[in-house]
Tab-separated table of C-alpha atoms in Angstrom:
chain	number	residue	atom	x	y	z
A	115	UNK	CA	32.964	-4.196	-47.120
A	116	UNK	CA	31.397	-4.793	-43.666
A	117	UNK	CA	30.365	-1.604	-42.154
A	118	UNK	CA	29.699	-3.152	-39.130
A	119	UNK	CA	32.179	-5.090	-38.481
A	120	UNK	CA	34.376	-3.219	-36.140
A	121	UNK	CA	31.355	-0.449	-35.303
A	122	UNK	CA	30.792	-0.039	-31.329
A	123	UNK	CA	27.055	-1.097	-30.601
A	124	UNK	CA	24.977	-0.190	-27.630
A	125	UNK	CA	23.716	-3.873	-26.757
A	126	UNK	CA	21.929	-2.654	-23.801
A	127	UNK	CA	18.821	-2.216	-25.315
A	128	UNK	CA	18.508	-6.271	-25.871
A	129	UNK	CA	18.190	-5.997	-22.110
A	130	UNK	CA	14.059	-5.144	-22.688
A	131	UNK	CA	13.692	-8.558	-24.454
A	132	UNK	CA	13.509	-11.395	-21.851
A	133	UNK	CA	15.060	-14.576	-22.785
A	134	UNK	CA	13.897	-18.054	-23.724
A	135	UNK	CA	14.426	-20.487	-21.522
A	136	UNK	CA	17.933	-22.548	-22.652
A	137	UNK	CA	17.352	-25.756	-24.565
A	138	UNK	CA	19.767	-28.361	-24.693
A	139	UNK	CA	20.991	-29.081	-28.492
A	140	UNK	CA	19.999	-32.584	-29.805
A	141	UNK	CA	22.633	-34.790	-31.648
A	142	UNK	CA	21.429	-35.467	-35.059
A	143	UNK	CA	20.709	-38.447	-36.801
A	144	UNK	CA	21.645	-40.023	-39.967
A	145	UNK	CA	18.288	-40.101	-40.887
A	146	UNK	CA	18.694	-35.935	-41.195
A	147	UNK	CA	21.428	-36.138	-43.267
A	148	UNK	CA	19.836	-38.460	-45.412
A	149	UNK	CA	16.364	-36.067	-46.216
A	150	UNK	CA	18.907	-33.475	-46.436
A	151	UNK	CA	20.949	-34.821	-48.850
A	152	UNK	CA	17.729	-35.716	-51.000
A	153	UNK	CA	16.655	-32.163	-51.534
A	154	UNK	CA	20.334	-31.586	-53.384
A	155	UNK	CA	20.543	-31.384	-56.619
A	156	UNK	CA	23.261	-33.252	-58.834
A	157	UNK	CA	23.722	-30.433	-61.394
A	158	UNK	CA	24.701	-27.713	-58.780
A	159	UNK	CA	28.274	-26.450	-59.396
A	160	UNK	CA	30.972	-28.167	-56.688
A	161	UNK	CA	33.068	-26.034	-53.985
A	162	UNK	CA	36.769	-25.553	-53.653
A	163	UNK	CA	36.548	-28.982	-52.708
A	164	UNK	CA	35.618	-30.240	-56.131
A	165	UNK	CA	33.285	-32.879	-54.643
A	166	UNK	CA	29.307	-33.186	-56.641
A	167	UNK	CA	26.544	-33.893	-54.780
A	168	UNK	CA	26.199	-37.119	-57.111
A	169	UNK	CA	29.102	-38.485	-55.720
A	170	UNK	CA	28.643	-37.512	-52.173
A	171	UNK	CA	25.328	-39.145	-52.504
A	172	UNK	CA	26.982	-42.390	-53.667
A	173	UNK	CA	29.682	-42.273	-51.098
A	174	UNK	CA	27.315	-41.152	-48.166
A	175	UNK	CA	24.680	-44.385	-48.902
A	176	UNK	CA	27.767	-46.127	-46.953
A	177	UNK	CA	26.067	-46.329	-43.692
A	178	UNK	CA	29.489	-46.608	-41.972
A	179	UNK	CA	30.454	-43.130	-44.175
A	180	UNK	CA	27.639	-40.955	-43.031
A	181	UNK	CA	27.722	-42.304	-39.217
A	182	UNK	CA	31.285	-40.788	-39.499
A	183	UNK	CA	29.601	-37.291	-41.378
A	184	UNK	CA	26.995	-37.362	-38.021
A	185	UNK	CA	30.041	-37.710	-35.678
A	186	UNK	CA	31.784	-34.695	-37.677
A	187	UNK	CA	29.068	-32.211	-37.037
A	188	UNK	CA	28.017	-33.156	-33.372
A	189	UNK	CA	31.876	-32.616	-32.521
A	190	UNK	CA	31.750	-29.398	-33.936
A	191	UNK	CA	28.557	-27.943	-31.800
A	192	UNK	CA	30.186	-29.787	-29.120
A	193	UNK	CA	33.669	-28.043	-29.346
A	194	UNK	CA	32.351	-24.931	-30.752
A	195	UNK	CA	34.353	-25.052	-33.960
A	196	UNK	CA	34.039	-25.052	-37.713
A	197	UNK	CA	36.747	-26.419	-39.328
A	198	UNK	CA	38.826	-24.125	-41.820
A	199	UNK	CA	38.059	-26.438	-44.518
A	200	UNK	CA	34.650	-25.398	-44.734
A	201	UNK	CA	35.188	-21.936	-44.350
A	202	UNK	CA	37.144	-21.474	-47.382
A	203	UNK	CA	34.775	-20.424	-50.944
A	204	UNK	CA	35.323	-19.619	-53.901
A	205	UNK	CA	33.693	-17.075	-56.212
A	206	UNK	CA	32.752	-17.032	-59.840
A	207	UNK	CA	32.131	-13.803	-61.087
A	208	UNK	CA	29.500	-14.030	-64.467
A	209	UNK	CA	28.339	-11.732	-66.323
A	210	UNK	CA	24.532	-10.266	-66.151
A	211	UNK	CA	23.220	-11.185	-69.821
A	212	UNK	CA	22.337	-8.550	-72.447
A	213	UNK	CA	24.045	-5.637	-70.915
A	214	UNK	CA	25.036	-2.996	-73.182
A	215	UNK	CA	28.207	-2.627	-71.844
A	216	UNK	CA	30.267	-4.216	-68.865
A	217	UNK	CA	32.410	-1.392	-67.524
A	218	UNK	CA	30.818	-1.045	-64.266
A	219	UNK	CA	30.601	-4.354	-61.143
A	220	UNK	CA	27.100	-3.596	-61.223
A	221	UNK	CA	26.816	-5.461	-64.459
A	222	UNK	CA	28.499	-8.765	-62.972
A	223	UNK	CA	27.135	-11.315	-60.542
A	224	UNK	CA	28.858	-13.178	-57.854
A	225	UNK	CA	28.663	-16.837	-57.512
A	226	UNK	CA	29.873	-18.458	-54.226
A	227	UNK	CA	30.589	-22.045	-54.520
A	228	UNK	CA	31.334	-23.885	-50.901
A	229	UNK	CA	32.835	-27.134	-49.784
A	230	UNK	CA	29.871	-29.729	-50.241
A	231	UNK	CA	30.053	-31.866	-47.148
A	232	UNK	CA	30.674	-28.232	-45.393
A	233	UNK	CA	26.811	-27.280	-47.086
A	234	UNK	CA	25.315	-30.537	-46.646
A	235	UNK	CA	26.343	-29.992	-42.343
A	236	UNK	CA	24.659	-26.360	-42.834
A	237	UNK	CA	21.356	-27.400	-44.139
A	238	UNK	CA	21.535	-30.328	-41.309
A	239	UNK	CA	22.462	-27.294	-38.651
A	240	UNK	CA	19.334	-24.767	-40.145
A	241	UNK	CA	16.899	-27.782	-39.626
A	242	UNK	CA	17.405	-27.989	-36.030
A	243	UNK	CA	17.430	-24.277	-35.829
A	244	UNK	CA	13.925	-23.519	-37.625
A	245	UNK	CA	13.071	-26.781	-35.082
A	246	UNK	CA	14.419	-24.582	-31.921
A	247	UNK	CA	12.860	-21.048	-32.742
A	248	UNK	CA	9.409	-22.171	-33.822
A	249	UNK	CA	8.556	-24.228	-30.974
A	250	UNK	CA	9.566	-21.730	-28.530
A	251	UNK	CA	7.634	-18.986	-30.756
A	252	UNK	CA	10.996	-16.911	-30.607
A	253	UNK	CA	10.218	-15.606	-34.138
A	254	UNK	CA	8.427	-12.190	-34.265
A	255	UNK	CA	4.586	-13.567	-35.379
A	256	UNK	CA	5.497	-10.522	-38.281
A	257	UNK	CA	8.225	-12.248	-39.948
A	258	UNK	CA	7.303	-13.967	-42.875
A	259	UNK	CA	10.373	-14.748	-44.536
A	260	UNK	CA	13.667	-16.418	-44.399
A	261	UNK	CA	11.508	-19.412	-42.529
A	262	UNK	CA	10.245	-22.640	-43.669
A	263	UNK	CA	6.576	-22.795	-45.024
A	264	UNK	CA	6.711	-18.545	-45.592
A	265	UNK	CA	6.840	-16.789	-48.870
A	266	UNK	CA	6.032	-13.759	-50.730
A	267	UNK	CA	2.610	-15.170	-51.044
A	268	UNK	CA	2.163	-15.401	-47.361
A	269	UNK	CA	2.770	-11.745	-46.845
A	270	UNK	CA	1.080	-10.572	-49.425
A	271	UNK	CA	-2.528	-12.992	-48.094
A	272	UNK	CA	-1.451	-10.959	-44.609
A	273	UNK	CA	-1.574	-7.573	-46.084
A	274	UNK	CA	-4.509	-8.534	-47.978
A	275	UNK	CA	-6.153	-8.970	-44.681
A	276	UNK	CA	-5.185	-6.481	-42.435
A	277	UNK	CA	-6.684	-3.957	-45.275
A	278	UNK	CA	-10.220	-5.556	-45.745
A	279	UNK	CA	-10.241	-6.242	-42.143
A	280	UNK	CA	-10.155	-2.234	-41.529
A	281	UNK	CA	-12.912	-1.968	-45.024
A	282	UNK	CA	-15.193	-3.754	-42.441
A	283	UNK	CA	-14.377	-1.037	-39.714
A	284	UNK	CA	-14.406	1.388	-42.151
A	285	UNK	CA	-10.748	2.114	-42.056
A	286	UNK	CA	-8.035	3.475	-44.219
A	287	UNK	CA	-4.855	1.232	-44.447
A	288	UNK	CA	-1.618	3.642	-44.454
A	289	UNK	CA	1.802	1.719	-44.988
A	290	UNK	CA	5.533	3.348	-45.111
A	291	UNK	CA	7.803	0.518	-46.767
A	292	UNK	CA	12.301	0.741	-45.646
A	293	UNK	CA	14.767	-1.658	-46.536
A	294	UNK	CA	17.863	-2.476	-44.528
A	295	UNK	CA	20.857	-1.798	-47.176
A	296	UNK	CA	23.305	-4.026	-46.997
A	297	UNK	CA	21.371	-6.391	-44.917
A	298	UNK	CA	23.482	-9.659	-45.309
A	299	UNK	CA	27.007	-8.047	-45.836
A	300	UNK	CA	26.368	-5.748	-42.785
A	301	UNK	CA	25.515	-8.039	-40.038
A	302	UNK	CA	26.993	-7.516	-36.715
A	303	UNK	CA	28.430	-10.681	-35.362
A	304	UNK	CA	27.959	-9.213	-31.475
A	305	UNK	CA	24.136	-9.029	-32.609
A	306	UNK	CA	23.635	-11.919	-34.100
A	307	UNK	CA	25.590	-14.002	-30.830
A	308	UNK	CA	23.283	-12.372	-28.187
A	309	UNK	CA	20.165	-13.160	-30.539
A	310	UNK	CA	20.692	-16.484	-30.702
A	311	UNK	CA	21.306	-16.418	-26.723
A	312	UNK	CA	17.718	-14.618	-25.748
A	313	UNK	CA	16.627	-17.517	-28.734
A	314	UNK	CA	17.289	-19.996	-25.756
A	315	UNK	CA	20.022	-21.898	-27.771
A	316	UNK	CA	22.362	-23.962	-26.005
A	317	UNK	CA	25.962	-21.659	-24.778
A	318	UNK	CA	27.874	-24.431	-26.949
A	319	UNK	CA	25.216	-23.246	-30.106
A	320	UNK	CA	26.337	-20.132	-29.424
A	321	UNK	CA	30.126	-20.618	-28.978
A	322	UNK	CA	30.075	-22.480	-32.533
A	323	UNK	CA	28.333	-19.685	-34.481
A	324	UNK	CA	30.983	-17.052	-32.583
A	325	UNK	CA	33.604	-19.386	-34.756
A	326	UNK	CA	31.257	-20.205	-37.757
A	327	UNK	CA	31.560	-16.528	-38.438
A	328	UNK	CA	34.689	-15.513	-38.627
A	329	UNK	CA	38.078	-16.373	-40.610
A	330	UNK	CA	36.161	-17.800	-43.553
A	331	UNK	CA	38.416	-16.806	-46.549
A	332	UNK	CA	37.252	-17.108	-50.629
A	333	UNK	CA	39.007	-16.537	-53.560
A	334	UNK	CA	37.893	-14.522	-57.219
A	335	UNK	CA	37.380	-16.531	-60.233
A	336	UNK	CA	36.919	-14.754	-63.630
A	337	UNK	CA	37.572	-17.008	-66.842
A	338	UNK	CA	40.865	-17.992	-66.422
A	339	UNK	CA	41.580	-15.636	-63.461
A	340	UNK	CA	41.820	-16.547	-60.211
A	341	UNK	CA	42.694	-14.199	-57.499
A	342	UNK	CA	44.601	-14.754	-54.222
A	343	UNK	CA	42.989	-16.034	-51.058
A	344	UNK	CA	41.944	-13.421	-49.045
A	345	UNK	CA	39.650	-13.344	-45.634
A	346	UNK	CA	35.684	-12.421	-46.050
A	347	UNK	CA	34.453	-11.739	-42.519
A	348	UNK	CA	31.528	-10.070	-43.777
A	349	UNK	CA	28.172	-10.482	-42.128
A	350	UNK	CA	26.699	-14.164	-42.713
A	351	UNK	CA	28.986	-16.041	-45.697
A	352	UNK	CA	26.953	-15.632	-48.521
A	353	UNK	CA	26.053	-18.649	-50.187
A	354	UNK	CA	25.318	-20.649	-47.004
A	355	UNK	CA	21.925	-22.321	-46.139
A	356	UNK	CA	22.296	-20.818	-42.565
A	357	UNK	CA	22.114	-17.285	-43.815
A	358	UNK	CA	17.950	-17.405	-43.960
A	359	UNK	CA	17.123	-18.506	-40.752
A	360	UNK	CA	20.395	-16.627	-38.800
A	361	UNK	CA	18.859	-13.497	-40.693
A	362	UNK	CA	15.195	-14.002	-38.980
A	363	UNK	CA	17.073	-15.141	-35.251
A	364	UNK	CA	19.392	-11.495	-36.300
A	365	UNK	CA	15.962	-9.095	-36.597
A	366	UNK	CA	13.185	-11.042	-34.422
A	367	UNK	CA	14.520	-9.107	-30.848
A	368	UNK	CA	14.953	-6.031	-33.070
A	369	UNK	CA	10.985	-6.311	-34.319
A	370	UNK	CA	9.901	-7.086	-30.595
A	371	UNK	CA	11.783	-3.996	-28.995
A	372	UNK	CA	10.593	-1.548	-31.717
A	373	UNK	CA	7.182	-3.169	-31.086
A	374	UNK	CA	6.988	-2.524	-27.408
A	375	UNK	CA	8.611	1.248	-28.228
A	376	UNK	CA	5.407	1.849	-30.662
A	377	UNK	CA	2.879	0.632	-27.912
A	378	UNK	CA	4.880	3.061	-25.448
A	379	UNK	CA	4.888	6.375	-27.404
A	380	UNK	CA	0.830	5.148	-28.058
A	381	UNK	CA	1.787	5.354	-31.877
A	382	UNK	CA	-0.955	2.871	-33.330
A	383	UNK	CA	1.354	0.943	-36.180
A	384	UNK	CA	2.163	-2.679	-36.648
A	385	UNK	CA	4.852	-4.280	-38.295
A	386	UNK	CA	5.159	-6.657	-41.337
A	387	UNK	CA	8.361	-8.085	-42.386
A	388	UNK	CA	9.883	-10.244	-45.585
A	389	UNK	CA	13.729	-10.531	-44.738
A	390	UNK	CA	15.350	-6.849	-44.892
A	391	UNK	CA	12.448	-5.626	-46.558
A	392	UNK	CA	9.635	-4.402	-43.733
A	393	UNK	CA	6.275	-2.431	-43.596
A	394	UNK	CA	4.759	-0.250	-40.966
A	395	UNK	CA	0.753	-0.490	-41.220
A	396	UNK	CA	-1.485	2.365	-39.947
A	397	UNK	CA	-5.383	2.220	-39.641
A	398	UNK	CA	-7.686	5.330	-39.328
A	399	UNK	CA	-11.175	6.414	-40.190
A	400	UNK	CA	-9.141	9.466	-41.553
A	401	UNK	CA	-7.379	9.055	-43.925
A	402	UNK	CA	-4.966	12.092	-43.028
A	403	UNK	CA	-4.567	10.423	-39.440
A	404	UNK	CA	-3.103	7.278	-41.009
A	405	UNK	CA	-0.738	8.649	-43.323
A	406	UNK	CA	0.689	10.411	-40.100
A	407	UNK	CA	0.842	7.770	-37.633
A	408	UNK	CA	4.001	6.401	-39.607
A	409	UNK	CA	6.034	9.592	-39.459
A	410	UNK	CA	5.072	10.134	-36.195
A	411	UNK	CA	8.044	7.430	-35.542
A	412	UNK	CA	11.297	9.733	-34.059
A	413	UNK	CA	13.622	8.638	-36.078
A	414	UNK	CA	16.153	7.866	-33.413
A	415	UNK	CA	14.143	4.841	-32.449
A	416	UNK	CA	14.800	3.221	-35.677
A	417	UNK	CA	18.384	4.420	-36.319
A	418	UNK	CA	19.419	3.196	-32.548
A	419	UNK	CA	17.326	-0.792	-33.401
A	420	UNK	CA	18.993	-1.268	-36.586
A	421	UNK	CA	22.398	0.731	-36.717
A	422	UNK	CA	24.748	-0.466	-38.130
A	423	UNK	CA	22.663	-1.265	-41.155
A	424	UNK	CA	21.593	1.098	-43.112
A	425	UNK	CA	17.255	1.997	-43.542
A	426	UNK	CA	16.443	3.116	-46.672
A	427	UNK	CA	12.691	3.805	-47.513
């Protein structure tokens, strides 16, 4: 359930992050579609749609078929639309192996399987996106995942440095780890819209994510079950190769606002973030200092940034 999908949220405290100047949206090429549809494997389970990547491949190396594919996608940011078809999933449920019982959902993992020309547009769509954001340095510089090029190793290197680089000042290194529950399921559609306004994205961009995130409906599969159709509006659809980089345009304002509120209240901690899972870094000579400069956070600040999801430490 989406716990923030009909919650009231104060957006007036976006109004401290200045915008990026607007970029027009570039039509893609076939040439996109065509790296994209490399990177796919053939063995991944089809969609509702039954279609394999194998034989989208072999139809799509039609050059006439994929200008039509191009066409598709550029009318949709153009219209601000995504077509039902590719909203509609549907999800296997399989068991966790070597669980001594299965009497609890905990023990079962969900497997959404979407239309494939619907995920092939997507991972054409989060190209240009990553494109947009990094080269107007919209990303917070403390995000290091969800993004091309970034990975676990990358924040642990930038940890790694931030603590001998306070052994040469002779400084302690204090950090207070939280996690946003729910991150994905909980994302607030309002949110994510303005973010990818003050991300300087076209108003069309923006009018076709407003659609992209709503009505999408899925269905359960269990053996030989299969449940009704029923509509997920739930955060980002899970499954789709939009939900990384929407997840770092969704917290980036967030980071920069709580980062200006730290350097106002003169509370000397910096910020370090992998997807819902963030740090807050404190250096001191003492020791007792920068175990405190954490706390020293109100807790209102942090509730107010990142209500409606939930901060667990």
């Amino acid at each position: 359930m989406n716990t923030a999908l009909h919650q009231q949220v104060d957006t007036e405290v976006f109004n401290e992050l200045s915008p990026k100047p607007t970029t027009a949206w570039p039509p893609f090429s076939k040439e996109e579609f065509r790296q994209a549809l490399d990177k796919c494997n053939n063995s991944s389970a089809p969609g509702p749609d039954k279609l394999t990547w194998r034989h989208l491949k072999i139809i799509l190396n039609q050059d006439s078929c994929l200008f039509h594919i191009v066409n598709i996608v550029d009318a949709c940011i153009n219209l601000g639309h995504w077509p039902n078809h590719f909203k509609r999933s549907s999800m296997v449920i399989i068991p966790k192996p070597n669980k001594p019982a299965y009497n609890s959902p905990k023990f079962f993992h969900p497997i959404v399987l979407l239309n494939t020309i619907g995920k092939l547009i997507e991972k054409a769509i989060a190209e240009h996106l990553q494109f947009h954001v990094v080269k107007n340095n919209f990303i917070h510089p403390s995000q290091l995942g969800s993004l091309k090029f970034k990975s676990t190793t990358d924040a642990g290197i930038a940890l790694t440095h931030i603590i001998r680089s306070g052994w040469i000042k002779n400084k302690t290194t204090s950090t207070l780890a939280f996690d946003i529950a729910q991150f994905f399921p909980s994302f607030n559609h309002r949110i994510l819209v303005i973010s990818l306004a003050k991300a300087g994205l076209d108003p069309k961009v923006t009018s076709f994510f407003e659609d992209f995130l709503v009505k999408r409906k899925t269905n359960y599969t269990w053996n030989e079950f299969s449940s009704p159709t029923f509509e997920v509006n739930v955060g980002v659809g899970q499954g789709s190769t939009l939900s990384p980089i929407l997840s770092a345009l969704y917290l980036s304002p967030l980071l920069y606002i709580l980062e200006k509120h730290l350097k106002t209240l003169n509370i000397p901690v910096s910020l370090l973030s992998f997807v819902d899972d963030s740090l807050l870094i404190s250096q001191n000579k003492s020791i007792d200092v920068s175990n405190s400069n954490p706390s020293a956070i109100p807790t209102h600040y942090m509730l107010e940034l990142l209500e409606p999801s939930q901060i667990m430490p």
